[in-house]
CSV table of C-alpha atoms in Angstrom, one decimal:
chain,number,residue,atom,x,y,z
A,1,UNK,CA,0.0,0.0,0.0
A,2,UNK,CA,1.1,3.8,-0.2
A,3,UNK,CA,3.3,5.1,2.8
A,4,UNK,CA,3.3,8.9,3.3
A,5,UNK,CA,6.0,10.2,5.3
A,6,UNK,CA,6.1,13.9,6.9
A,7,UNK,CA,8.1,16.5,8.4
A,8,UNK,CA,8.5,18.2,10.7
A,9,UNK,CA,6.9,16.8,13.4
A,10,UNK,CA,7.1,20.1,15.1
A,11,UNK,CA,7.4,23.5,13.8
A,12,UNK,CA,8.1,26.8,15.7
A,13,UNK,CA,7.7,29.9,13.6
A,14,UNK,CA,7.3,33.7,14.3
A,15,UNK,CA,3.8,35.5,13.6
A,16,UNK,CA,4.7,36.7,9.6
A,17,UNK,CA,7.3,34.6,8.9
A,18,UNK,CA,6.8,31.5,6.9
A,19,UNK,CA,6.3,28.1,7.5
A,20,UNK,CA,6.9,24.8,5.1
A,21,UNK,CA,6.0,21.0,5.2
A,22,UNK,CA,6.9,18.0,3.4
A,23,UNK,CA,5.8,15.4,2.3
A,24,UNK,CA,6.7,12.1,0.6
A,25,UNK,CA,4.6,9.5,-1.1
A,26,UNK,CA,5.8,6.1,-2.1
A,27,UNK,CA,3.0,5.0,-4.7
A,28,UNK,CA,3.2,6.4,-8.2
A,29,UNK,CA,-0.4,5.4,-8.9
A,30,UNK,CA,-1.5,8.4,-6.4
A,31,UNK,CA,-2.4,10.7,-7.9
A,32,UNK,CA,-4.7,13.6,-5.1
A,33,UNK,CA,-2.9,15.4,-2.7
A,34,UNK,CA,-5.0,16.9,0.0
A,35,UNK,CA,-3.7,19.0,2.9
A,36,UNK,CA,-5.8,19.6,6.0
A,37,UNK,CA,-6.0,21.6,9.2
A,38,UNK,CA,-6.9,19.6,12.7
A,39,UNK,CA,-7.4,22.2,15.4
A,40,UNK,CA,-7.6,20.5,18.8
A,41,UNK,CA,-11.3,18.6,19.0
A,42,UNK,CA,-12.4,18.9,15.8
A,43,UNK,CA,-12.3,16.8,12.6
A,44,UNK,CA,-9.8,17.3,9.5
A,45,UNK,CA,-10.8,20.5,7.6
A,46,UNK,CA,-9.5,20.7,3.9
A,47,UNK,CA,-7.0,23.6,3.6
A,48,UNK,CA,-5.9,23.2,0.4
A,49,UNK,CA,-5.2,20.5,-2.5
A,50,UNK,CA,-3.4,19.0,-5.9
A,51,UNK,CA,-4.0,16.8,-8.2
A,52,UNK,CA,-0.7,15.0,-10.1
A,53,UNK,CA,-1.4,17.1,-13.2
A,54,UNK,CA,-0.5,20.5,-11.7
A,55,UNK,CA,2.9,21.1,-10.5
A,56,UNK,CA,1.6,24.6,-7.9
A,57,UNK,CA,-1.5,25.9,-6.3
A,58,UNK,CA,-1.9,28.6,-4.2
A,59,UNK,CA,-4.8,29.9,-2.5
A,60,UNK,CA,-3.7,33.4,-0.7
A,61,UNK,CA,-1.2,32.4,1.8
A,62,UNK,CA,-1.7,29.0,1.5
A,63,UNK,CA,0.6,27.1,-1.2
A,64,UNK,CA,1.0,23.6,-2.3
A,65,UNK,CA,4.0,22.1,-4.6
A,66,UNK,CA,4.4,19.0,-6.3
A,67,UNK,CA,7.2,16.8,-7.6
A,68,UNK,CA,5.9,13.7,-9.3
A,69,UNK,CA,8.9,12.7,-10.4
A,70,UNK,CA,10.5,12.2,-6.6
A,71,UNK,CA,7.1,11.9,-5.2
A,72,UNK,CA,6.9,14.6,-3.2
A,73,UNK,CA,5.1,17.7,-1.9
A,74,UNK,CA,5.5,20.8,0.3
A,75,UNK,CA,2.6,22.9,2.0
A,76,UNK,CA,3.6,26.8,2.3
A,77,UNK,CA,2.1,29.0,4.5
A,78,UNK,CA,3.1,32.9,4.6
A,79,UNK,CA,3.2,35.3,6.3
A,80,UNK,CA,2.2,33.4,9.1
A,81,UNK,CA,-0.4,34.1,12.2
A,82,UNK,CA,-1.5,32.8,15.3
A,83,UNK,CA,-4.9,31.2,14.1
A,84,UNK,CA,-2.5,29.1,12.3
A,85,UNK,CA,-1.4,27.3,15.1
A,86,UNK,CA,-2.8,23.9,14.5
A,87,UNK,CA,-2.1,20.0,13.5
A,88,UNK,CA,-1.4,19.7,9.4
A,89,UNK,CA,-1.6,16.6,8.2
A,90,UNK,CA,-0.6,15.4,3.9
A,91,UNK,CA,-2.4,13.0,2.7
A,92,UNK,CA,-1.9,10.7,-0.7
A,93,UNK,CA,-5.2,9.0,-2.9
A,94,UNK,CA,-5.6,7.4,-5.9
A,95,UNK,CA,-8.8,8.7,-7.4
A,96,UNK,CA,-9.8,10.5,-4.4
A,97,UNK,CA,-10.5,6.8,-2.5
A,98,UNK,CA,-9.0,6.2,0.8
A,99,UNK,CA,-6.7,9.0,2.1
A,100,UNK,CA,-3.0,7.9,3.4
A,101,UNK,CA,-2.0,10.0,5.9
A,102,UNK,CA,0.9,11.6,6.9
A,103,UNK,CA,2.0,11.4,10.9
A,104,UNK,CA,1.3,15.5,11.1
A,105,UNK,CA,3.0,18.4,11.8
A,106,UNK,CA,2.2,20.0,14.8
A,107,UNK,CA,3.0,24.1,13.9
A,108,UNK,CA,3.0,26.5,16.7
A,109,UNK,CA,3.2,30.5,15.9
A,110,UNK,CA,4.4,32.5,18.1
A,111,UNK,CA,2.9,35.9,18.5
B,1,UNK,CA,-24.8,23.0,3.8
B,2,UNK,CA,-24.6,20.4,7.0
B,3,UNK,CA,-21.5,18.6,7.8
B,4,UNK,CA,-20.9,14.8,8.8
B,5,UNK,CA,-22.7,14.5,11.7
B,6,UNK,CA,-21.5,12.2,14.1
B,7,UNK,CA,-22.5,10.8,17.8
B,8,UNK,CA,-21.3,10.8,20.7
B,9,UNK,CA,-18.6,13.0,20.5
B,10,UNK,CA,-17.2,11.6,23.8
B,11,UNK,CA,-17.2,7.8,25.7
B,12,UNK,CA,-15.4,6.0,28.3
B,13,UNK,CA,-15.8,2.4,28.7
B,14,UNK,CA,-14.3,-0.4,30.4
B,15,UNK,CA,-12.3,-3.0,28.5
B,16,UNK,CA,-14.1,-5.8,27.5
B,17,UNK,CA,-17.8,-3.3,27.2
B,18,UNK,CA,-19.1,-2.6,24.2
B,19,UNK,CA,-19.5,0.4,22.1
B,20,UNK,CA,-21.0,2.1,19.0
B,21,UNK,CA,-20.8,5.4,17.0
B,22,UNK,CA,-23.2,7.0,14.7
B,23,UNK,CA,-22.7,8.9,11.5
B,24,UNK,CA,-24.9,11.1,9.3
B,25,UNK,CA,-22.8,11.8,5.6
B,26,UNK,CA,-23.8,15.0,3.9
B,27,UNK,CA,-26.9,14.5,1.7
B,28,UNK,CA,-26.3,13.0,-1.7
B,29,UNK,CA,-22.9,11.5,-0.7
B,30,UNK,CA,-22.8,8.2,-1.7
B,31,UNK,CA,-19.5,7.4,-0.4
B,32,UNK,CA,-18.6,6.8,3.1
B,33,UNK,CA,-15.5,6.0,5.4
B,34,UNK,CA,-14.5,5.1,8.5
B,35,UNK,CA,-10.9,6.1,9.9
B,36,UNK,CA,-9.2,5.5,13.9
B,37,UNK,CA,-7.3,8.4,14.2
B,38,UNK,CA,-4.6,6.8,17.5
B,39,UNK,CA,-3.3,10.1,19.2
B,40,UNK,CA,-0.4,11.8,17.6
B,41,UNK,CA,-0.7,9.7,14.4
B,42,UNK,CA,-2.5,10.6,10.9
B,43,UNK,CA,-6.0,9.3,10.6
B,44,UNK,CA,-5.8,5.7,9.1
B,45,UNK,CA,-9.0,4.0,7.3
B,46,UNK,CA,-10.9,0.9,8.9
B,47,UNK,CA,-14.0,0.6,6.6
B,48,UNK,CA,-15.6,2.4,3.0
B,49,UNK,CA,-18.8,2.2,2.0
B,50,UNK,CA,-20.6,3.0,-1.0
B,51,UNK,CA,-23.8,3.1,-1.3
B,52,UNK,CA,-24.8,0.5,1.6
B,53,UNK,CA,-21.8,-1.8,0.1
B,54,UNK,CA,-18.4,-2.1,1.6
B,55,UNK,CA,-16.0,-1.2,-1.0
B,56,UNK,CA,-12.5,-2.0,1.4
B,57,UNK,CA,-12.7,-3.1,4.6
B,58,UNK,CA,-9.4,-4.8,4.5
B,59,UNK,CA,-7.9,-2.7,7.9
B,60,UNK,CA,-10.5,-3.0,10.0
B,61,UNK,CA,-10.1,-5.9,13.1
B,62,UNK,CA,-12.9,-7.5,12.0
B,63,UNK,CA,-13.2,-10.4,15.4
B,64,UNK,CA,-14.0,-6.9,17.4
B,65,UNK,CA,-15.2,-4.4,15.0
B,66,UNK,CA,-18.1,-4.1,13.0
B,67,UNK,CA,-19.9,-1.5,10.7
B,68,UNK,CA,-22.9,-1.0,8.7
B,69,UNK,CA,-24.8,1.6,6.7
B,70,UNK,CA,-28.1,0.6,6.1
B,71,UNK,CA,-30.3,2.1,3.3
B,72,UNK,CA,-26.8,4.0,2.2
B,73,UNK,CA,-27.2,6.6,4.5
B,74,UNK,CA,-26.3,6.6,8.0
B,75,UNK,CA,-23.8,4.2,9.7
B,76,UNK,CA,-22.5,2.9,12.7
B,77,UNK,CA,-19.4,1.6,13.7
B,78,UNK,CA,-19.6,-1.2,16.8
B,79,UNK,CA,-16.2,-2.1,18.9
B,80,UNK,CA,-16.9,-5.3,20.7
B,81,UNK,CA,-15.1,-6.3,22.5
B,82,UNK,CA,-12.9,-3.1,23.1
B,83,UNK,CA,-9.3,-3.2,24.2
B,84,UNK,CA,-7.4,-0.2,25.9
B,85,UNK,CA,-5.5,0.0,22.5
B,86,UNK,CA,-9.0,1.0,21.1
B,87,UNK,CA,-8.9,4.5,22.6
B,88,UNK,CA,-8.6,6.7,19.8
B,89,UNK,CA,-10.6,9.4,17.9
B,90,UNK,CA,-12.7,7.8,15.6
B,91,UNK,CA,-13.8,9.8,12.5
B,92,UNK,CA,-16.1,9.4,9.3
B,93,UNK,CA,-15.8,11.2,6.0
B,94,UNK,CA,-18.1,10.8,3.3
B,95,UNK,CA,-17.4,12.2,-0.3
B,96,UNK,CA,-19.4,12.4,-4.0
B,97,UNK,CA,-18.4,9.5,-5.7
B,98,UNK,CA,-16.7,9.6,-9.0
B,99,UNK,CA,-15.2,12.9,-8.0
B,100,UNK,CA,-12.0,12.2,-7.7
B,101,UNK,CA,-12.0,13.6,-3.8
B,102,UNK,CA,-13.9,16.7,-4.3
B,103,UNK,CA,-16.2,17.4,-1.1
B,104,UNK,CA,-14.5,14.8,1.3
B,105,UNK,CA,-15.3,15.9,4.4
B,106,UNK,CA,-14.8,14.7,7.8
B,107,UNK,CA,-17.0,15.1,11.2
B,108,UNK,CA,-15.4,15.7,14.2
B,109,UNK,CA,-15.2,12.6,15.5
B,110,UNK,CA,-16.1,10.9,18.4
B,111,UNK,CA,-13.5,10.4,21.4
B,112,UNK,CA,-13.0,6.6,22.7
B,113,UNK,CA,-11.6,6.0,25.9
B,114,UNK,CA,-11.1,2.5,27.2
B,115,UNK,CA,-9.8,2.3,30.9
């Protein structure tokens, strides 16, 4: 099956400055790339996504990139602020099916 | 438009007890999941439904769990019995099919404590 590795684990950033996460896949076949937001109690929320036939999408300060070829991707966030502060998790899916999940990155910013 | 709904959000048990979570999909979504979400991991997927079939069910512990979505609507998810390494968040997603993941959206989950 696919195996979706992430990092950090943890990220510390200062309110404006930006914040990155990766994320490696290991099936080719995948070929959705969904990144979501957990804040504490609540479910996944959808912040932002790609599918393998786009190599960038950004949504105001929210960014996604993807590398097919190394079978990877990055989430960027600018200009970053405190409501940010929450659990991001990557996820890989082939045809939008069952969702592998990263571990998460847990990003803290610091007001 | 209304989320995934899903019931109780919150329930201890003792080892051994039984237990069971409800889920309401968003209206029209034919396609519905299942995922334990063990604390400080990634969600991971026990069951998927479509329609009232089960589409993969391959991860899901199947002498202790159980789940079932009758008329392809609602669903519940039944642990029995329950182990302490049950405790976990347990979340359910539901999505248009043929979409390709468009409108997949998880509820909030409901909490599972087994002491």
């Amino acid at each position: 099956g696919e195996n979706v590795e992430q990092h950090p684990s943890t990220l510390s950033v200062q309110e404006g400055d930006s914040a990155v996460i990766k994320c490696t896949y290991s099936d080719s076949a995948s070929n959705y790339f969904p990144w979501y937001k957990q804040e504490l109690g609540k479910g996944p929320q959808l912040i932002i996504d790609i599918r393998s036939n786009v190599g960038e999408k950004k949504d105001q300060r929210i960014a996604v990139t993807l590398n097919k070829t190394a079978k990877h991707f990055s989430l960027h966030i600018t200009e970053t602020q405190p409501e940010d502060s929450a659990v991001y998790f990557c996820a890989a899916s082939k045809a939008g099916n069952q969702f592998y999940f990263g571990t998460g990155t847990s990003l803290t910013v610091i007001p | 438009e209304a989320g995934v709904a899903q019931s109780p959000r919150y329930k201890i048990i003792e080892k051994r007890q039984s237990v069971a979570f409800w889920c309401n999909p968003i209206s029209g979504h034919a396609t519905l999941y299942w995922y334990q979400q063990i604390l400080g991991q990634g969600p991971k997927l026990l069951i998927q439904f479509q329609n009232n079939g089960v589409v993969d069910d391959s991860q899901l512990p199947k002498d202790r769990f159980s789940a079932e979505r009758l008329k392809g609507v609602d669903s519940t998810l039944k642990i029995q019995p329950a182990k302490l390494e049950d405790s976990a968040v347990y979340l359910c997603a539901s999505s248009l099919s043929g979409t390709g993941g468009y409108g997949y959206t998880f509820g909030s989950g409901t909490r599972l404590t087994v002491v």
